[in-house]
CSV table of C-alpha atoms and ligand atoms in Angstrom, one decimal:
chain,number,residue,atom,x,y,z
Z,1,MET,CA,78.0,78.9,156.6
Z,2,ASP,CA,76.1,82.0,155.4
Z,3,ASN,CA,77.8,84.6,153.2
Z,4,GLU,CA,77.9,87.2,155.9
Z,5,LEU,CA,79.8,85.0,158.3
Z,6,GLN,CA,82.2,83.9,155.5
Z,7,ALA,CA,83.0,87.5,154.6
Z,8,LEU,CA,83.7,88.3,158.2
Z,9,LEU,CA,86.1,85.3,158.5
Z,10,ASP,CA,87.9,86.3,155.3
Z,11,GLN,CA,88.4,89.9,156.6
Z,12,LEU,CA,89.6,88.6,160.0
Z,13,LYS,CA,92.2,86.4,158.3
Z,14,GLU,CA,93.4,89.3,156.1
Z,15,LYS,CA,93.7,91.7,159.0
Z,16,GLU,CA,95.5,89.1,161.2
Z,17,ALA,CA,98.0,88.5,158.4
Z,18,GLN,CA,98.6,92.2,158.0
Z,19,GLY,CA,98.9,93.0,161.7
Z,20,SER,CA,101.2,90.0,162.3
Z,21,ALA,CA,104.1,92.2,161.2
Z,22,LEU,CA,104.1,93.7,164.6
Z,23,ASP,CA,105.0,90.4,166.3
Z,24,ILE,CA,108.4,90.1,164.8
Z,25,ASN,CA,109.3,86.6,163.9
Z,26,GLY,CA,112.5,84.5,164.7
Z,27,PRO,CA,114.9,85.4,161.9
Z,28,TYR,CA,113.7,89.0,161.5
Z,29,ARG,CA,113.9,89.5,165.3
Z,30,LYS,CA,117.4,88.2,165.2
Z,31,GLU,CA,118.3,90.7,162.4
Z,32,LEU,CA,116.7,93.6,164.2
Z,33,MET,CA,118.3,92.8,167.5
Z,34,GLY,CA,121.7,92.2,165.8
Z,35,GLU,CA,121.5,95.6,164.1
Z,36,VAL,CA,120.4,97.5,167.3
Z,37,LEU,CA,123.0,95.7,169.4
Z,38,ALA,CA,125.7,96.6,166.8
Z,39,TYR,CA,124.6,100.2,166.9
Z,40,THR,CA,124.5,100.5,170.7
Z,41,ASN,CA,127.8,98.7,171.0
Z,42,GLY,CA,129.3,101.1,168.5
Z,43,PHE,CA,127.9,104.0,170.5
Z,44,LEU,CA,129.4,102.8,173.7
Z,45,ASP,CA,132.8,101.8,172.1
Z,46,THR,CA,133.3,105.2,170.6
Z,47,LEU,CA,131.9,107.2,173.5
Z,48,GLU,CA,135.3,108.5,174.6
Z,49,GLU,CA,135.9,110.0,171.1
Z,50,ARG,CA,132.5,111.5,170.9
Z,51,LYS,CA,131.8,115.0,171.9
Z,52,ALA,CA,129.9,116.0,175.0
Z,53,TYR,CA,128.2,118.6,173.0
Z,54,GLU,CA,127.6,119.0,169.2
Z,55,SER,CA,126.4,122.4,168.2
Z,56,LYS,CA,124.7,121.0,165.1
Z,57,GLY,CA,121.2,119.6,164.5
Z,58,TYR,CA,119.4,122.8,165.5
Z,59,ASP,CA,118.6,124.0,162.0
Z,60,ARG,CA,115.9,122.3,160.0
Z,61,THR,CA,117.2,120.3,157.0
Z,62,GLU,CA,115.8,118.1,154.3
Z,63,ALA,CA,116.9,115.1,156.3
Z,64,ASP,CA,114.3,116.0,159.0
Z,65,HIS,CA,111.6,114.5,156.7
Z,66,GLY,CA,112.9,111.3,158.2
Z,67,PHE,CA,111.1,112.1,161.5
Z,68,ASN,CA,107.8,111.6,159.6
Z,69,VAL,CA,106.2,108.2,159.7
Z,70,LYS,CA,104.4,106.7,156.7
Z,71,GLU,CA,102.0,103.8,155.9
Z,72,ALA,CA,104.8,101.5,154.8
Z,73,GLY,CA,107.7,100.6,157.1
Z,74,THR,CA,111.4,101.4,156.7
Z,75,GLY,CA,114.4,99.1,157.0
Z,76,ILE,CA,116.3,99.0,160.3
Z,77,GLY,CA,119.6,100.1,158.7
Z,78,GLU,CA,118.0,103.3,157.4
Z,79,VAL,CA,116.3,103.9,160.8
Z,80,LEU,CA,119.5,103.5,162.7
Z,81,ASP,CA,121.5,105.7,160.3
Z,82,PHE,CA,118.8,108.4,160.8
Z,83,ILE,CA,118.9,108.1,164.6
Z,84,GLY,CA,122.7,108.3,164.5
Z,85,ASN,CA,122.8,111.4,162.3
Z,86,ARG,CA,119.7,113.4,163.4
Z,87,VAL,CA,119.5,112.4,167.1
Z,88,ASP,CA,122.6,110.9,168.6
Z,89,HIS,CA,125.0,113.4,167.0
Z,90,THR,CA,123.1,116.6,167.9
Z,91,GLY,CA,123.1,118.7,171.0
Z,92,LEU,CA,124.1,117.5,174.4
Z,93,ASN,CA,125.5,114.0,174.9
Z,94,PRO,CA,124.5,113.1,178.5
Z,95,ALA,CA,126.0,109.7,178.1
Z,96,SER,CA,129.5,111.3,177.8
Z,97,GLY,CA,131.8,111.7,180.8
Z,98,GLY,CA,132.4,115.2,179.4
Z,99,HIS,CA,128.9,116.3,180.4
Z,100,LEU,CA,129.5,118.7,183.3
Z,101,GLY,CA,126.5,121.0,182.9
Z,102,TYR,CA,123.2,121.4,184.7
Z,103,ILE,CA,122.9,118.2,186.8
Z,104,PRO,CA,124.5,115.5,184.7
Z,105,GLY,CA,122.6,112.2,184.1
Z,106,GLY,CA,124.2,108.9,183.5
Z,107,GLY,CA,122.9,105.9,181.6
Z,108,ILE,CA,124.6,102.8,183.0
Z,109,PRO,CA,124.1,100.1,180.4
Z,110,ALA,CA,122.8,97.5,182.9
Z,111,SER,CA,119.7,99.7,183.4
Z,112,ALA,CA,119.0,99.6,179.6
Z,113,LEU,CA,118.8,95.8,180.0
Z,114,GLY,CA,116.2,96.2,182.7
Z,115,ASP,CA,114.2,98.5,180.4
Z,116,TYR,CA,114.5,95.9,177.6
Z,117,LEU,CA,113.3,93.1,179.9
Z,118,ALA,CA,110.4,95.3,181.2
Z,119,ALA,CA,109.3,96.2,177.7
Z,120,ILE,CA,109.4,92.7,176.3
Z,121,THR,CA,107.7,91.0,179.2
Z,122,ASN,CA,105.4,94.1,179.7
Z,123,ARG,CA,104.6,93.3,183.3
Z,124,TYR,CA,101.7,95.5,184.6
Z,125,ALA,CA,103.5,97.2,187.5
Z,126,GLY,CA,100.7,99.5,188.5
Z,127,ASN,CA,98.8,96.9,190.5
Z,128,PHE,CA,99.8,94.1,192.9
Z,129,TYR,CA,96.9,92.0,191.6
Z,130,ALA,CA,98.2,92.2,188.0
Z,131,SER,CA,101.9,91.6,188.8
Z,132,PRO,CA,102.8,90.8,192.4
Z,133,GLY,CA,106.4,90.3,191.4
Z,134,ALA,CA,106.8,93.6,189.6
Z,135,VAL,CA,105.1,95.5,192.4
Z,136,ARG,CA,107.2,93.8,195.1
Z,137,MET,CA,110.3,94.8,193.1
Z,138,GLU,CA,109.2,98.4,192.9
Z,139,ASN,CA,108.3,98.4,196.6
Z,140,ALA,CA,111.7,96.9,197.4
Z,141,MET,CA,113.4,99.9,195.6
Z,142,VAL,CA,111.2,102.3,197.5
Z,143,HIS,CA,112.0,100.5,200.8
Z,144,TRP,CA,115.7,100.5,200.1
Z,145,THR,CA,115.7,104.2,199.3
Z,146,GLY,CA,113.5,105.0,202.4
Z,147,LYS,CA,115.9,103.1,204.6
Z,148,LEU,CA,118.8,105.0,203.0
Z,149,VAL,CA,117.1,108.3,204.0
Z,150,GLY,CA,116.7,106.9,207.5
Z,151,TYR,CA,112.9,106.5,207.6
Z,152,GLY,CA,111.6,104.0,210.2
Z,153,LYS,CA,108.4,102.0,209.9
Z,154,GLY,CA,105.3,103.3,208.0
Z,155,PHE,CA,106.7,105.2,205.2
Z,156,GLY,CA,105.7,104.8,201.5
Z,157,GLY,CA,106.8,106.1,198.2
Z,158,ASN,CA,106.6,105.8,194.4
Z,159,LEU,CA,108.9,105.5,191.5
Z,160,THR,CA,108.1,108.4,189.2
Z,161,SER,CA,109.3,109.5,185.8
Z,162,GLY,CA,111.7,112.0,187.4
Z,163,GLY,CA,112.2,114.6,190.1
Z,164,SER,CA,109.7,117.1,188.8
Z,165,ILE,CA,106.8,114.7,189.0
Z,166,ALA,CA,108.1,113.4,192.4
Z,167,ASN,CA,108.1,117.0,193.7
Z,168,LEU,CA,104.5,117.5,192.4
Z,169,ILE,CA,103.4,114.3,194.2
Z,170,ALA,CA,105.0,115.6,197.4
Z,171,ILE,CA,103.3,118.9,197.1
Z,172,THR,CA,99.8,117.4,196.5
Z,173,THR,CA,100.4,115.1,199.5
Z,174,ALA,CA,101.3,118.1,201.7
Z,175,ARG,CA,98.2,119.9,200.5
Z,176,THR,CA,96.0,116.9,201.4
Z,177,ALA,CA,97.7,116.2,204.7
Z,178,LYS,CA,97.4,119.9,205.8
Z,179,ARG,CA,93.8,120.0,204.6
Z,180,LEU,CA,94.2,123.2,202.6
Z,181,LYS,CA,91.0,124.7,201.5
Z,182,GLY,CA,90.7,127.1,198.5
Z,183,LYS,CA,89.3,129.9,200.6
Z,184,ASP,CA,92.4,129.8,202.8
Z,185,LEU,CA,95.1,129.7,200.2
Z,186,ASP,CA,96.2,133.3,200.4
Z,187,ARG,CA,96.8,132.9,204.2
Z,188,ASN,CA,99.0,129.9,203.8
Z,189,VAL,CA,102.8,130.4,203.3
Z,190,VAL,CA,105.4,128.3,201.5
Z,191,TYR,CA,109.0,128.9,202.6
Z,192,MET,CA,111.9,128.1,200.4
Z,193,THR,CA,115.0,129.9,198.9
Z,194,SER,CA,115.4,131.5,195.5
Z,195,HIS,CA,117.5,128.4,194.7
Z,196,GLY,CA,114.6,126.0,194.9
Z,197,HIS,CA,114.3,124.1,191.6
Z,198,HIS,CA,111.7,125.5,189.3
Z,199,SER,CA,109.7,122.3,189.3
Z,200,LEU,CA,108.6,123.2,192.8
Z,201,ALA,CA,107.0,126.5,191.7
Z,202,LYS,CA,105.5,124.6,188.7
Z,203,GLY,CA,104.2,121.9,191.1
Z,204,LEU,CA,102.6,124.5,193.4
Z,205,ASN,CA,100.8,126.0,190.4
Z,206,ILE,CA,99.7,122.6,189.0
Z,207,ALA,CA,98.4,121.7,192.5
Z,208,CYS,CA,96.4,124.9,192.5
Z,209,LEU,CA,98.6,126.3,195.3
Z,210,GLY,CA,99.8,129.2,193.2
Z,211,GLU,CA,97.7,131.6,195.4
Z,212,CYS,CA,99.6,130.6,198.5
Z,213,ILE,CA,102.2,133.2,199.6
Z,214,THR,CA,105.7,132.2,198.8
Z,215,ARG,CA,108.4,133.6,201.0
Z,216,GLU,CA,111.9,133.4,199.6
Z,217,ILE,CA,114.3,133.1,202.5
Z,218,ALA,CA,117.7,134.7,202.2
Z,219,LEU,CA,120.8,132.6,201.5
Z,220,ASP,CA,123.9,132.7,203.6
Z,221,SER,CA,127.4,133.0,202.2
Z,222,ASN,CA,127.4,129.3,201.3
Z,223,TYR,CA,124.2,129.6,199.3
Z,224,ARG,CA,122.3,127.7,202.0
Z,225,MET,CA,119.0,128.8,203.6
Z,226,ASP,CA,119.7,131.3,206.4
Z,227,VAL,CA,117.7,129.7,209.2
Z,228,ALA,CA,117.7,132.8,211.4
Z,229,ALA,CA,116.0,134.7,208.5
Z,230,LEU,CA,113.5,131.8,208.2
Z,231,ARG,CA,112.6,132.0,211.9
Z,232,GLN,CA,112.1,135.7,211.6
Z,233,GLN,CA,109.9,135.4,208.5
Z,234,VAL,CA,107.7,132.7,210.1
Z,235,ALA,CA,107.3,134.8,213.3
Z,236,MET,CA,106.4,137.8,211.2
Z,237,GLY,CA,103.9,135.9,209.2
Z,238,ILE,CA,102.2,134.5,212.2
Z,239,GLN,CA,101.9,138.0,213.6
Z,240,GLN,CA,100.2,139.0,210.4
Z,241,GLY,CA,97.7,136.2,210.8
Z,242,LEU,CA,99.3,134.0,208.2
Z,243,LYS,CA,99.6,130.2,208.5
Z,244,PRO,CA,103.0,128.5,207.9
Z,245,PHE,CA,102.1,125.6,205.5
Z,246,LEU,CA,105.1,124.2,203.7
Z,247,LEU,CA,108.9,124.4,204.2
Z,248,ILE,CA,111.2,123.2,201.4
Z,249,ALA,CA,114.9,122.4,201.8
Z,250,ASN,CA,117.4,121.8,199.1
Z,251,ALA,CA,119.6,118.8,199.6
Z,252,GLY,CA,121.9,119.9,196.7
Z,253,SER,CA,120.6,122.9,194.9
Z,254,THR,CA,120.8,123.0,191.1
Z,255,ASP,CA,122.6,126.3,191.0
Z,256,THR,CA,125.5,125.6,193.5
Z,257,GLY,CA,124.9,122.2,194.9
Z,258,ALA,CA,124.4,123.6,198.3
Z,259,VAL,CA,122.7,121.6,201.0
Z,260,ASP,CA,120.4,123.7,203.3
Z,261,PRO,CA,120.7,123.2,207.1
Z,262,ILE,CA,118.2,120.4,207.1
Z,263,ALA,CA,118.1,119.6,210.8
Z,264,ALA,CA,117.7,123.2,211.9
Z,265,MET,CA,114.9,123.6,209.3
Z,266,ALA,CA,113.2,120.5,210.6
Z,267,ASP,CA,113.1,122.1,214.0
Z,268,VAL,CA,111.3,125.2,212.6
Z,269,ALA,CA,108.9,123.0,210.6
Z,270,GLY,CA,108.1,121.0,213.7
Z,271,ALA,CA,107.6,124.0,215.9
Z,272,HIS,CA,105.0,125.4,213.5
Z,273,ASP,CA,103.3,122.3,212.3
Z,274,MET,CA,104.5,122.8,208.7
Z,275,TRP,CA,104.9,120.1,206.1
Z,276,PHE,CA,108.7,119.7,205.7
Z,277,HIS,CA,109.8,118.6,202.2
Z,278,VAL,CA,113.4,118.0,201.1
Z,279,ASP,CA,114.2,118.2,197.5
Z,280,ALA,CA,117.2,115.8,197.3
Z,281,ALA,CA,116.7,115.1,193.6
Z,282,TYR,CA,120.3,115.8,192.9
Z,283,GLY,CA,122.0,115.2,196.3
Z,284,GLY,CA,120.0,112.3,197.8
Z,285,PHE,CA,122.1,109.4,196.7
Z,286,PHE,CA,125.2,110.9,198.2
Z,287,LEU,CA,123.6,109.4,201.4
Z,288,LEU,CA,125.5,106.2,200.2
Z,289,THR,CA,128.7,108.0,201.2
Z,290,GLU,CA,129.9,108.9,204.7
Z,291,GLU,CA,130.4,112.5,203.7
Z,292,GLY,CA,127.0,112.8,202.1
Z,293,ARG,CA,125.3,111.3,205.2
Z,294,ALA,CA,127.0,113.9,207.4
Z,295,ARG,CA,125.9,116.7,205.0
Z,296,LEU,CA,122.3,115.5,204.8
Z,297,ALA,CA,121.9,114.9,208.5
Z,298,GLY,CA,118.3,115.3,209.6
Z,299,ILE,CA,116.8,114.3,206.3
Z,300,GLU,CA,114.9,111.5,208.0
Z,301,ARG,CA,112.9,114.2,209.8
Z,302,ALA,CA,111.3,115.3,206.5
Z,303,ASP,CA,107.7,114.6,205.8
Z,304,SER,CA,108.6,114.0,202.2
Z,305,VAL,CA,111.8,113.5,200.3
Z,306,VAL,CA,112.5,113.4,196.5
Z,307,LEU,CA,115.6,111.6,195.1
Z,308,ASP,CA,116.5,111.1,191.4
Z,309,PRO,CA,118.1,107.7,190.5
Z,310,HIS,CA,118.6,109.2,187.0
Z,311,LYS,CA,121.0,111.6,188.6
Z,312,GLY,CA,122.7,110.1,191.7
Z,313,LEU,CA,122.4,106.4,190.7
Z,314,PHE,CA,123.5,107.1,187.1
Z,315,LEU,CA,120.4,105.5,185.6
Z,316,PRO,CA,119.2,106.6,182.2
Z,317,TYR,CA,116.6,109.4,182.2
Z,318,GLY,CA,113.1,108.4,183.3
Z,319,ILE,CA,113.1,107.6,187.1
Z,320,GLY,CA,112.6,109.7,190.2
Z,321,ILE,CA,111.5,108.7,193.7
Z,322,VAL,CA,109.1,110.4,196.1
Z,323,LEU,CA,109.1,109.2,199.7
Z,324,VAL,CA,106.5,110.1,202.3
Z,325,LYS,CA,107.2,109.5,206.0
Z,326,HIS,CA,103.7,108.4,206.7
Z,327,ILE,CA,102.2,106.4,203.9
Z,328,ASP,CA,98.7,107.2,204.9
Z,329,HIS,CA,99.2,110.8,203.6
Z,330,LEU,CA,100.3,109.5,200.2
Z,331,LEU,CA,97.4,107.0,200.1
Z,332,LYS,CA,94.9,109.7,200.9
Z,333,ALA,CA,96.3,112.1,198.3
Z,334,ASN,CA,95.9,109.5,195.6
Z,335,SER,CA,92.8,107.6,196.7
Z,336,TYR,CA,90.4,106.5,194.0
Z,337,GLU,CA,87.3,104.5,193.5
Z,338,ALA,CA,86.4,102.6,190.3
Z,339,ASN,CA,84.0,99.6,189.9
Z,340,TYR,CA,86.2,98.1,187.2
Z,341,MET,CA,89.1,97.9,189.7
Z,342,GLN,CA,87.2,95.9,192.3
Z,343,ASP,CA,89.1,92.6,191.7
Z,344,ALA,CA,92.4,94.4,192.0
Z,345,LYS,CA,91.4,96.0,195.3
Z,346,GLU,CA,90.4,92.7,196.9
Z,347,GLN,CA,93.8,91.2,196.1
Z,348,GLU,CA,96.0,93.8,197.8
Z,349,LEU,CA,98.7,92.2,200.0
Z,350,GLU,CA,101.1,95.0,199.3
Z,351,HIS,CA,100.4,98.6,198.4
Z,352,SER,CA,100.3,99.2,194.6
Z,353,PRO,CA,101.9,102.1,192.8
Z,354,ALA,CA,98.4,103.0,191.4
Z,355,GLU,CA,97.3,103.8,195.0
Z,356,LEU,CA,100.4,106.0,195.7
Z,357,SER,CA,100.6,108.1,192.6
Z,358,PRO,CA,98.4,109.7,189.9
Z,359,GLU,CA,99.4,106.9,187.4
Z,360,LEU,CA,97.6,103.7,186.6
Z,361,SER,CA,99.2,102.0,183.7
Z,362,LYS,CA,102.9,102.7,183.9
Z,363,HIS,CA,106.3,101.8,182.8
Z,364,PHE,CA,107.8,99.0,185.0
Z,365,ARG,CA,110.5,101.4,186.3
Z,366,GLY,CA,111.6,99.2,189.2
Z,367,LEU,CA,113.4,96.8,186.9
Z,368,ARG,CA,115.7,99.5,185.5
Z,369,MET,CA,116.8,100.4,189.0
Z,370,TRP,CA,116.8,96.9,190.6
Z,371,LEU,CA,118.7,95.1,187.9
Z,372,PRO,CA,121.9,97.3,188.0
Z,373,LEU,CA,121.9,97.3,191.9
Z,374,LYS,CA,121.4,93.5,191.9
Z,375,LEU,CA,124.0,92.9,189.2
Z,376,HIS,CA,126.7,95.2,190.4
Z,377,GLY,CA,125.9,95.5,194.1
Z,378,ILE,CA,125.9,98.8,195.9
Z,379,ALA,CA,129.7,99.2,196.4
Z,380,PRO,CA,130.6,100.6,192.9
Z,381,PHE,CA,127.7,103.1,193.1
Z,382,ARG,CA,129.2,104.4,196.4
Z,383,ALA,CA,132.7,104.5,195.0
Z,384,CYS,CA,131.5,106.5,192.0
Z,385,LEU,CA,129.8,109.0,194.2
Z,386,GLU,CA,132.9,109.3,196.5
Z,387,GLU,CA,135.0,109.9,193.3
Z,388,LYS,CA,132.6,112.8,192.4
Z,389,LEU,CA,133.0,114.4,195.8
Z,390,LEU,CA,136.8,114.2,195.4
Z,391,LEU,CA,136.7,115.5,191.8
Z,392,ALA,CA,134.8,118.6,192.8
Z,393,ARG,CA,137.5,119.3,195.4
Z,394,TYR,CA,140.2,118.6,192.9
Z,395,PHE,CA,138.7,120.9,190.3
Z,396,ARG,CA,138.2,123.8,192.8
Z,397,TYR,CA,141.8,123.5,194.0
Z,398,GLN,CA,143.1,123.6,190.4
Z,399,ALA,CA,140.8,126.3,189.2
Z,400,LYS,CA,141.9,128.5,192.1
Z,401,ALA,CA,145.6,127.8,191.2
Z,402,LEU,CA,144.8,129.0,187.6
Z,403,GLY,CA,143.7,132.3,189.1
Z,404,PHE,CA,140.0,131.7,188.9
Z,405,GLU,CA,137.6,133.0,191.6
Z,406,VAL,CA,135.9,129.9,193.1
Z,407,GLY,CA,132.8,129.6,195.2
Z,408,PRO,CA,132.7,128.1,198.6
Z,409,GLU,CA,134.0,124.6,199.3
Z,410,PRO,CA,131.4,122.4,197.6
Z,411,ASP,CA,128.8,120.7,199.8
Z,412,LEU,CA,128.6,118.0,197.2
Z,413,SER,CA,129.8,118.0,193.6
Z,414,VAL,CA,129.1,121.4,192.1
Z,415,VAL,CA,131.8,124.1,192.0
Z,416,ILE,CA,131.1,127.7,191.1
Z,417,PHE,CA,133.9,129.6,189.3
Z,418,ARG,CA,134.6,132.6,187.1
Z,419,TYR,CA,137.6,134.5,185.9
Z,420,VAL,CA,138.0,138.2,186.6
Z,421,PRO,CA,140.4,139.7,184.0
Z,422,PRO,CA,142.6,142.6,184.9
Z,423,GLN,CA,140.5,144.8,182.7
Z,424,GLY,CA,137.3,144.6,180.7
Z,425,ASP,CA,133.9,143.2,181.4
Z,426,ALA,CA,134.2,140.0,183.6
Z,427,ASP,CA,130.7,138.8,182.7
Z,428,ALA,CA,131.4,139.0,179.0
Z,429,PHE,CA,134.8,137.3,179.5
Z,430,ASN,CA,133.1,134.3,181.3
Z,431,ARG,CA,130.3,134.2,178.8
Z,432,ALA,CA,132.9,133.9,176.0
Z,433,LEU,CA,134.8,131.2,177.9
Z,434,ALA,CA,131.6,129.1,178.4
Z,435,HIS,CA,130.8,129.6,174.7
Z,436,ALA,CA,134.3,128.5,173.6
Z,437,ILE,CA,134.1,125.4,175.8
Z,438,GLN,CA,130.7,124.5,174.4
Z,439,GLN,CA,131.8,125.0,170.8
Z,440,ASP,CA,134.9,122.8,171.3
Z,441,GLY,CA,132.5,120.2,172.7
Z,442,ARG,CA,134.9,117.8,174.4
Z,443,VAL,CA,133.4,118.8,177.7
Z,444,PHE,CA,130.2,120.7,178.3
Z,445,ILE,CA,129.5,123.2,181.2
Z,446,SER,CA,126.5,125.4,181.9
Z,447,THR,CA,126.3,128.7,183.6
Z,448,THR,CA,124.1,130.6,186.1
Z,449,VAL,CA,123.7,133.9,187.8
Z,450,LEU,CA,124.5,134.4,191.5
Z,451,ASP,CA,123.7,137.8,193.1
Z,452,GLY,CA,123.5,139.3,189.6
Z,453,VAL,CA,126.9,138.0,188.6
Z,454,PHE,CA,127.4,135.6,185.7
Z,455,VAL,CA,129.2,132.4,186.9
Z,456,LEU,CA,130.3,129.1,185.5
Z,457,ARG,CA,129.5,125.7,187.0
Z,458,PHE,CA,131.5,122.5,187.2
Z,459,ALA,CA,128.8,119.9,188.0
Z,460,VAL,CA,130.2,116.4,188.2
Z,461,LEU,CA,127.9,113.5,188.6
Z,462,SER,CA,128.2,111.2,185.6
Z,463,PHE,CA,129.7,107.8,186.4
Z,464,ARG,CA,131.9,108.3,183.3
Z,465,THR,CA,133.5,111.5,184.5
Z,466,HIS,CA,137.0,111.0,185.9
Z,467,ARG,CA,140.1,113.1,186.4
Z,468,LYS,CA,140.8,112.9,182.6
Z,469,GLU,CA,137.6,114.9,181.7
Z,470,THR,CA,138.2,117.3,184.6
Z,471,ASP,CA,141.7,118.0,183.3
Z,472,VAL,CA,140.4,118.7,179.7
Z,473,LEU,CA,138.2,121.4,181.2
Z,474,LEU,CA,141.1,122.8,183.3
Z,475,GLU,CA,143.3,122.9,180.2
Z,476,GLN,CA,140.7,124.7,178.2
Z,477,MET,CA,140.4,127.3,181.0
Z,478,ARG,CA,144.1,127.8,181.1
Z,479,GLU,CA,144.4,128.2,177.3
Z,480,PHE,CA,141.5,130.7,177.1
Z,481,VAL,CA,142.9,132.9,179.8
Z,482,ARG,CA,146.3,132.7,178.2
Z,483,LYS,CA,145.0,133.8,174.8
Z,484,ASN,CA,142.5,136.4,175.9
T,501,PLP,C1,117.3,119.9,192.8
T,501,PLP,C2,116.4,119.4,191.7
T,501,PLP,N1,115.1,119.2,191.9
T,501,PLP,C3,114.3,118.7,190.9
T,501,PLP,C4,114.8,118.5,189.7
T,501,PLP,C5,113.9,118.1,188.6
T,501,PLP,O1,114.2,116.8,188.3
T,501,PLP,P1,113.8,116.1,186.8
T,501,PLP,O2,114.6,116.8,185.8
T,501,PLP,O3,114.2,114.7,187.0
T,501,PLP,O4,112.3,116.3,186.6
T,501,PLP,C6,116.1,118.8,189.4
T,501,PLP,C7,116.7,118.6,188.0
T,501,PLP,O5,117.8,118.9,187.7
T,501,PLP,C8,117.0,119.3,190.4
T,501,PLP,O6,118.3,119.5,190.2
């Protein structure tokens, strides 16, 4: 062997030995797993005592040097201590049943097991050729959700990272399906209400549709789109030579949880050849309940729908779904050509996520959704959602009894409320109440502004929120009013 080859082999041996640290071995793996399991079990076992919000962790401290990484590694004990102190005990705790702000998430543990399996086995879920099983599983989840929405044959969809990206995919699909050209943008109109989630405006901008005209349609007294006003706006636009392009309904708005009149809106969209999109990121999985199905009637008429399993199915953050009634539109919007993908294309027996979204390599998200549904069955998910609908009604009833002004009967599981003191500034009073609740931290609520008025929100969606957490909030409200 010549010297050059020998030197090469020596270097290879050395690098292999150094890099082998990444493939953790038997006893060390056991140690790491044991420590991580002990930490996560401790987290779950003490969740009830933990706050829903901890107002610390915002200021920079010396301890934050721990966020830096170095050439040499750190022991698992130190790493977990750091996560506990600087991450898991700071800010909002979305795993807590006391999280009643924004649109709460969840974090059912079975989903974490799905993520663990997906990460260890590292199936390539972007392409059927690479992993027929993983793609079939993701497609099964899309199929199940599409059937829940009421779609017939020929629909398609994609598991995304969340509702915002799902909305973006729906918007780019609408753009492609309606063949929008740059020169026509300022003639095309998007209709939605001021309560559309901001990811829609973001999506329109990212999709280069920012130059389209956006008409904000008035809300009725229940914060739902006023369809008479919509009809009027569409007719006026047509008279002015504009083209109705996209109509967006909320199936559970972030502000008030209101569900727009979906069926009546579908009629308007159909009459004017508009793309009809329903943002059901928050409200979509209430379709598992009888009440939710009645509320969301007509959703099957939408050209595209977005649902968020990391909201209504209580999964940990990192999964949304976009559904498109005619899969061809989704395929066209995401079509690609690449010589290096030729083997994959020849082997397609099922559609692949890579054909239906902007992603190629991607997290195998299907497993984090499929495993809990398979393990628990659908029934407990339905029961949890039914419980949330009841809790919203219970909270509204009790808040009213305490003398609070409450919003309309909730369409789903968000209740708007505020207290109007006999004298003084009502907005300031409610701001102080929200602050006091957040500082206490046992439960967390967020606020919004409706018609220029500061209001508080009770948003119940976590699988861990029950009557107990609701009563903690009610008790805090009672005490604050008594003392102030
Ligand atoms: C109605 C609605 N649409 C879209 C989104 C965006 O979803 P994500 O946060 O998963 O990106 C949200 C988030 O709360 C929402 O409430």
